[in-house]
Short mmCIF file of C-alpha atoms in Angstrom, two decimals:
data_model
loop_
_atom_site.label_atom_id
_atom_site.label_comp_id
_atom_site.label_asym_id
_atom_site.label_seq_id
_atom_site.Cartn_x
_atom_site.Cartn_y
_atom_site.Cartn_z
CA MET X 919 124.02 29.87 -0.09
CA ASN X 920 122.83 30.05 -3.82
CA LYS X 921 124.40 26.54 -4.08
CA LYS X 922 122.52 25.38 -1.17
CA MET X 923 119.22 26.56 -2.56
CA LEU X 924 120.11 25.22 -5.93
CA SER X 925 120.81 21.95 -4.57
CA LEU X 926 117.63 21.63 -2.66
CA CYS X 927 115.54 22.64 -5.43
CA ALA X 928 117.30 19.95 -7.84
CA LEU X 929 116.60 17.45 -4.96
CA ALA X 930 113.01 18.45 -4.70
CA VAL X 931 112.35 18.12 -8.42
CA PHE X 932 113.82 14.46 -8.52
CA ALA X 933 111.84 13.50 -5.56
CA LEU X 934 108.49 14.69 -7.03
CA ALA X 935 109.30 13.07 -10.35
CA GLY X 936 110.05 9.78 -8.72
CA CYS X 937 106.66 9.94 -6.79
CA GLN X 938 104.81 10.59 -10.01
CA ASN X 939 106.07 7.58 -11.79
CA HIS X 940 105.00 5.39 -8.74
CA LYS X 941 101.57 6.78 -8.79
CA THR X 942 101.24 5.97 -12.49
CA ASP X 943 102.29 2.73 -11.83
CA GLU X 944 99.78 2.21 -9.08
CA LYS X 945 96.96 3.44 -11.46
CA ASN X 946 98.19 0.93 -14.15
CA ASP X 947 98.15 -2.00 -11.83
CA SER X 948 94.47 -1.03 -10.32
CA ALA X 949 93.15 -0.84 -14.05
CA LYS X 950 94.77 -4.21 -14.90
CA ASN X 951 93.34 -5.79 -11.70
CA ALA X 952 89.98 -4.17 -12.40
CA ALA X 953 89.75 -5.53 -15.85
CA THR X 954 90.45 -9.16 -14.55
CA VAL X 955 87.56 -9.01 -12.22
CA GLN X 956 84.52 -11.10 -13.35
CA GLN X 957 81.49 -9.34 -13.56
CA PRO X 958 78.03 -10.69 -12.62
CA ASP X 959 76.33 -12.64 -15.21
CA THR X 960 72.96 -10.54 -15.32
CA CYS X 961 72.34 -11.11 -18.98
CA ASN X 962 72.89 -14.84 -18.95
CA ALA X 963 76.09 -14.33 -21.40
CA GLY X 964 77.30 -17.54 -20.35
CA ALA X 965 74.53 -19.44 -22.01
CA PHE X 966 75.76 -18.13 -25.07
CA SER X 967 79.44 -18.73 -24.65
CA SER X 968 79.42 -21.29 -27.47
CA LEU X 969 79.01 -18.46 -30.01
CA ILE X 970 82.63 -17.37 -29.45
CA GLY X 971 84.69 -18.17 -32.33
CA LYS X 972 81.53 -18.73 -34.88
CA LYS X 973 80.72 -16.06 -37.60
CA ALA X 974 78.71 -13.17 -36.29
CA SER X 975 76.20 -14.11 -39.19
CA VAL X 976 74.80 -16.81 -37.10
CA LEU X 977 73.05 -13.87 -34.82
CA ASP X 978 70.75 -13.22 -37.90
CA THR X 979 68.87 -16.57 -37.30
CA MET X 980 68.68 -16.18 -33.43
CA ARG X 981 66.15 -14.72 -31.05
CA PHE X 982 66.92 -13.40 -27.81
CA ALA X 983 64.63 -12.94 -24.68
CA GLN X 984 66.79 -10.24 -23.28
CA PRO X 985 67.88 -6.92 -25.05
CA MET X 986 71.12 -7.74 -27.24
CA ARG X 987 73.39 -5.60 -29.33
CA HIS X 988 76.03 -6.79 -31.87
CA ILE X 989 78.96 -4.49 -31.54
CA THR X 990 81.46 -4.63 -34.62
CA PRO X 991 84.79 -2.54 -34.98
CA ASN X 992 84.30 1.16 -35.14
CA THR X 993 80.64 0.82 -33.93
CA ALA X 994 79.45 3.76 -31.71
CA VAL X 995 77.67 2.58 -28.60
CA THR X 996 75.91 4.34 -25.88
CA MET X 997 77.64 4.30 -22.43
CA ASP X 998 74.53 3.77 -20.38
CA TYR X 999 74.41 0.50 -18.41
CA ARG X 1000 71.58 -2.01 -18.46
CA ALA X 1001 72.43 -5.18 -16.57
CA GLU X 1002 69.99 -7.39 -18.56
CA ARG X 1003 71.65 -6.35 -22.15
CA LEU X 1004 73.69 -8.85 -23.82
CA ASN X 1005 76.63 -7.42 -25.73
CA ILE X 1006 78.26 -9.18 -28.35
CA GLU X 1007 81.43 -8.18 -29.87
CA SER X 1008 83.01 -9.32 -33.16
CA ASP X 1009 86.19 -8.54 -34.88
CA GLU X 1010 87.09 -7.20 -38.32
CA LYS X 1011 86.81 -10.80 -39.85
CA GLY X 1012 83.13 -10.97 -38.51
CA VAL X 1013 83.96 -13.57 -35.74
CA ILE X 1014 82.42 -13.35 -32.42
CA THR X 1015 85.10 -12.48 -29.78
CA ARG X 1016 83.49 -11.42 -26.66
CA LEU X 1017 80.10 -11.68 -24.76
CA TYR X 1018 79.18 -9.43 -21.78
CA CYS X 1019 76.39 -7.78 -19.85
CA SER X 1020 75.97 -3.96 -19.76
#
């Protein structure tokens, strides 16, 4: 009887381990799909798409009608959501890499 119980316990452990990996894969797939969904352009980011690839120093000469923040690597930013705010990200070289609303 001990061999039967041990076998059942081992089978249960393997079954649960298989379920855990499957759920993790589903979560990763969901995260990837969410990242590819286009967000609404509530801050008119599309109008500034020509800035991508340019030096961030061009922002010094520009005026924006809506709230804007320039986000550089290792910059702390608030997590509040403001649909009208334009976020402009630049990389370590000072080149603009991304524009989005939040």
